[in-house]
Amino acid sequence: MPHRSVPHPAAPDESAGDRPMDLRPFMAAFPTGVSVVTTLDSDSVPHGLTCTSLASVALEPATLVVCIRAASPTLAVLLAEGHFAVNLLHERARGTSDLFASGAPDRFDRVEWRLPLGAGGPHLTADAHAVADCAVVRTVGFGDHTAVFAEARRVTVRDDREPLLYGLRRYAPWSAAAAAPAPAPQSAARHERPAALRPAAPEGATRVVR
């Protein structure tokens, strides 16, 4: 038999191992909603920051996780007090997202907020379409961030606002994304060829058989 050479995977760039991996381009390609995490310190001074690292963990008990920079002053207050609120921003609240990401010391003076009885932190009444009041149940520090697991004690949702989205380092309104036409339905299996007659996928490719 004639010899056939098999290509080997490219050797890793040894110099790249000396540099920390930058995960930001990867995560920028994963669009998410935008939230502002808020809390109050022992002197009732509000603290807050913009957060896109938010996920649900369990439905029973209702638990979510937010990941916050370990050096954040808001995180320090949140951990000391044990409770906070997650404000999901609506699509017209881009300015509020930028404001709380900036760390401006007067940010709470420039937005409308209130503190309902039993709230975990300030509710951004003019900018949030949903708010979860949460109690911290566990924290896990990893690298330069801390994962805060919290039980949602109360959720408030407004039906008259749509979410703000963020991805690829830019904002987008949910209403625009939802207004995109749905993909045309695929034709029935009349055009389907028997599996044996389908062209084989090239090596390394992914083939989906319906």
Tab-separated table of C-alpha atoms in Angstrom:
chain	number	residue	atom	x	y	z
A	1	MET	CA	0.000	0.000	0.000
A	2	PRO	CA	1.239	3.468	-0.741
A	3	HIS	CA	2.129	5.391	2.366
A	4	ARG	CA	-0.227	8.228	3.233
A	5	SER	CA	1.017	10.903	5.559
A	6	VAL	CA	-1.285	11.986	8.354
A	7	PRO	CA	-1.067	15.633	9.346
A	8	HIS	CA	-0.248	16.208	12.993
A	9	PRO	CA	-1.864	18.947	15.060
A	10	ALA	CA	0.146	22.110	15.069
A	11	ALA	CA	2.437	22.390	18.042
A	12	PRO	CA	1.254	24.943	20.570
A	13	ASP	CA	2.982	28.262	20.586
A	14	GLU	CA	5.296	27.969	23.570
A	15	SER	CA	5.480	31.721	23.919
A	16	ALA	CA	1.678	31.880	24.267
A	17	GLY	CA	1.929	29.854	27.459
A	18	ASP	CA	3.717	32.751	29.080
A	19	ARG	CA	0.768	35.077	28.487
A	20	PRO	CA	-2.554	34.842	30.361
A	21	MET	CA	-5.454	33.835	28.154
A	22	ASP	CA	-7.778	36.748	27.391
A	23	LEU	CA	-11.310	35.367	27.763
A	24	ARG	CA	-13.012	38.655	26.912
A	25	PRO	CA	-13.327	38.158	23.118
A	26	PHE	CA	-14.950	34.778	23.717
A	27	MET	CA	-17.441	36.089	26.262
A	28	ALA	CA	-18.171	39.140	24.111
A	29	ALA	CA	-19.516	36.687	21.536
A	30	PHE	CA	-22.116	35.484	24.067
A	31	PRO	CA	-24.829	38.190	24.235
A	32	THR	CA	-26.600	38.584	27.561
A	33	GLY	CA	-29.047	40.798	29.356
A	34	VAL	CA	-27.745	43.682	31.448
A	35	SER	CA	-28.269	44.056	35.193
A	36	VAL	CA	-27.315	46.452	37.949
A	37	VAL	CA	-26.571	44.842	41.312
A	38	THR	CA	-27.438	47.141	44.239
A	39	THR	CA	-27.100	46.993	47.992
A	40	LEU	CA	-26.999	49.241	51.089
A	41	ASP	CA	-24.239	49.476	53.660
A	42	SER	CA	-24.766	49.679	57.421
A	43	ASP	CA	-25.195	53.459	57.160
A	44	SER	CA	-27.911	53.042	54.474
A	45	VAL	CA	-25.588	54.376	51.752
A	46	PRO	CA	-26.413	52.745	48.383
A	47	HIS	CA	-23.789	50.890	46.347
A	48	GLY	CA	-24.123	49.311	42.918
A	49	LEU	CA	-22.456	48.146	39.728
A	50	THR	CA	-23.322	46.949	36.245
A	51	CYS	CA	-23.183	43.168	35.891
A	52	THR	CA	-23.681	40.903	32.872
A	53	SER	CA	-22.336	37.792	34.595
A	54	LEU	CA	-25.634	36.463	35.928
A	55	ALA	CA	-27.180	33.004	35.738
A	56	SER	CA	-29.869	30.914	37.377
A	57	VAL	CA	-28.635	27.982	39.456
A	58	ALA	CA	-31.774	26.238	40.739
A	59	LEU	CA	-35.531	26.703	40.765
A	60	GLU	CA	-36.052	25.038	44.162
A	61	PRO	CA	-34.819	26.844	46.102
A	62	ALA	CA	-34.859	29.774	43.691
A	63	THR	CA	-31.137	30.481	43.433
A	64	LEU	CA	-28.994	32.572	41.129
A	65	VAL	CA	-25.326	33.467	40.876
A	66	VAL	CA	-23.622	36.746	40.061
A	67	CYS	CA	-19.884	37.009	39.465
A	68	ILE	CA	-18.306	40.240	40.656
A	69	ARG	CA	-14.757	41.564	40.592
A	70	ALA	CA	-13.125	40.653	43.892
A	71	ALA	CA	-11.791	44.195	44.445
A	72	SER	CA	-15.219	45.810	43.980
A	73	PRO	CA	-16.371	48.038	46.875
A	74	THR	CA	-19.958	46.986	46.100
A	75	LEU	CA	-18.998	43.339	46.597
A	76	ALA	CA	-17.469	44.141	49.990
A	77	VAL	CA	-20.722	45.787	51.137
A	78	LEU	CA	-22.864	43.036	49.640
A	79	LEU	CA	-20.940	40.356	51.526
A	80	ALA	CA	-20.967	42.314	54.769
A	81	GLU	CA	-24.718	42.917	54.669
A	82	GLY	CA	-25.735	39.575	53.148
A	83	HIS	CA	-28.381	40.831	50.734
A	84	PHE	CA	-28.742	42.700	47.448
A	85	ALA	CA	-31.066	43.355	44.527
A	86	VAL	CA	-30.567	42.458	40.880
A	87	ASN	CA	-32.137	45.050	38.551
A	88	LEU	CA	-32.594	43.812	34.971
A	89	LEU	CA	-32.370	46.880	32.759
A	90	HIS	CA	-34.897	47.614	30.037
A	91	GLU	CA	-33.860	48.532	26.525
A	92	ARG	CA	-34.020	52.303	27.102
A	93	ALA	CA	-31.668	52.153	30.083
A	94	ARG	CA	-28.329	52.013	28.281
A	95	GLY	CA	-27.265	55.253	29.990
A	96	THR	CA	-27.833	53.692	33.392
A	97	SER	CA	-25.747	50.679	32.427
A	98	ASP	CA	-22.869	52.955	31.419
A	99	LEU	CA	-23.309	55.060	34.562
A	100	PHE	CA	-23.039	52.129	36.961
A	101	ALA	CA	-20.166	50.645	34.972
A	102	SER	CA	-18.268	53.932	35.321
A	103	GLY	CA	-18.161	53.843	39.110
A	104	ALA	CA	-19.228	57.484	39.310
A	105	PRO	CA	-19.595	58.356	43.009
A	106	ASP	CA	-22.873	60.218	42.387
A	107	ARG	CA	-24.526	57.494	40.328
A	108	PHE	CA	-27.455	57.033	42.717
A	109	ASP	CA	-28.096	60.776	42.610
A	110	ARG	CA	-28.569	60.549	38.851
A	111	VAL	CA	-31.170	57.763	38.733
A	112	GLU	CA	-34.613	57.169	40.198
A	113	TRP	CA	-34.653	54.518	42.901
A	114	ARG	CA	-36.609	53.432	45.929
A	115	LEU	CA	-36.292	50.881	48.703
A	116	PRO	CA	-39.504	48.875	49.179
A	117	LEU	CA	-40.078	47.157	52.504
A	118	GLY	CA	-38.003	43.986	52.596
A	119	ALA	CA	-35.938	44.860	49.513
A	120	GLY	CA	-32.446	43.433	49.219
A	121	GLY	CA	-31.160	46.681	47.749
A	122	PRO	CA	-32.329	49.776	45.841
A	123	HIS	CA	-34.831	49.185	43.036
A	124	LEU	CA	-34.052	51.254	39.934
A	125	THR	CA	-37.695	52.053	39.292
A	126	ALA	CA	-37.248	54.001	36.053
A	127	ASP	CA	-34.686	51.686	34.465
A	128	ALA	CA	-35.472	48.090	35.469
A	129	HIS	CA	-38.063	45.815	33.899
A	130	ALA	CA	-37.529	43.136	36.559
A	131	VAL	CA	-35.976	43.055	40.027
A	132	ALA	CA	-34.959	40.129	42.238
A	133	ASP	CA	-34.387	40.701	45.949
A	134	CYS	CA	-31.759	38.229	47.084
A	135	ALA	CA	-30.056	36.860	50.204
A	136	VAL	CA	-26.492	35.565	50.006
A	137	VAL	CA	-26.202	31.839	50.728
A	138	ARG	CA	-22.665	31.048	49.551
A	139	THR	CA	-19.620	32.623	47.938
A	140	VAL	CA	-16.760	31.105	45.986
A	141	GLY	CA	-13.651	33.104	45.193
A	142	PHE	CA	-11.803	32.217	42.024
A	143	GLY	CA	-9.033	34.279	40.461
A	144	ASP	CA	-9.970	37.939	40.260
A	145	HIS	CA	-13.730	37.378	40.754
A	146	THR	CA	-16.098	36.099	43.411
A	147	ALA	CA	-19.162	34.023	42.571
A	148	VAL	CA	-22.033	35.000	44.851
A	149	PHE	CA	-24.801	32.412	45.150
A	150	ALA	CA	-28.027	33.908	46.434
A	151	GLU	CA	-31.594	32.867	47.078
A	152	ALA	CA	-34.184	35.065	45.387
A	153	ARG	CA	-36.712	35.970	48.067
A	154	ARG	CA	-38.940	38.152	45.881
A	155	VAL	CA	-39.197	38.904	42.158
A	156	THR	CA	-40.942	41.888	40.595
A	157	VAL	CA	-41.588	41.963	36.839
A	158	ARG	CA	-42.966	44.708	34.619
A	159	ASP	CA	-44.704	43.559	31.448
A	160	ASP	CA	-44.531	46.929	29.676
A	161	ARG	CA	-40.761	47.002	29.101
A	162	GLU	CA	-38.353	44.902	27.037
A	163	PRO	CA	-34.805	43.817	28.032
A	164	LEU	CA	-31.552	45.522	27.145
A	165	LEU	CA	-28.994	43.209	25.516
A	166	TYR	CA	-25.208	43.426	25.389
A	167	GLY	CA	-22.762	41.517	23.214
A	168	LEU	CA	-19.764	42.089	20.928
A	169	ARG	CA	-19.113	45.212	23.025
A	170	ARG	CA	-22.311	46.943	21.998
A	171	TYR	CA	-25.922	47.215	23.101
A	172	ALA	CA	-29.053	46.072	21.311
A	173	PRO	CA	-32.747	46.315	22.180
A	174	TRP	CA	-34.677	43.076	22.633
A	175	SER	CA	-37.587	44.475	20.613
A	176	ALA	CA	-35.343	44.761	17.540
A	177	ALA	CA	-34.014	41.224	17.977
A	178	ALA	CA	-37.516	39.817	18.525
A	179	ALA	CA	-38.810	41.631	15.454
A	180	ALA	CA	-36.463	39.729	13.141
A	181	PRO	CA	-38.432	37.475	10.800
A	182	ALA	CA	-38.570	33.842	11.792
A	183	PRO	CA	-36.638	31.402	9.574
A	184	ALA	CA	-38.697	29.833	6.813
A	185	PRO	CA	-39.840	26.293	7.694
A	186	GLN	CA	-37.868	23.602	5.964
A	187	SER	CA	-39.639	21.549	3.353
A	188	ALA	CA	-40.902	18.105	4.227
A	189	ALA	CA	-38.798	15.014	3.923
A	190	ARG	CA	-39.732	14.582	0.251
A	191	HIS	CA	-36.322	15.969	-0.691
A	192	GLU	CA	-34.544	13.745	1.798
A	193	ARG	CA	-32.150	11.236	0.321
A	194	PRO	CA	-31.459	7.883	1.925
A	195	ALA	CA	-28.594	8.067	4.378
A	196	ALA	CA	-26.485	5.794	2.218
A	197	LEU	CA	-26.696	8.270	-0.693
A	198	ARG	CA	-25.833	11.377	1.284
A	199	PRO	CA	-22.344	12.735	0.641
A	200	ALA	CA	-19.995	11.909	3.456
A	201	ALA	CA	-18.923	14.806	5.628
A	202	PRO	CA	-15.251	15.719	5.266
A	203	GLU	CA	-12.985	14.668	8.089
A	204	GLY	CA	-13.317	17.024	11.033
A	205	ALA	CA	-16.665	18.424	9.910
A	206	THR	CA	-19.923	18.124	11.796
A	207	ARG	CA	-22.881	16.499	10.107
A	208	VAL	CA	-26.389	16.732	11.436
A	209	VAL	CA	-28.757	13.997	10.279
A	210	ARG	CA	-32.405	14.907	10.597
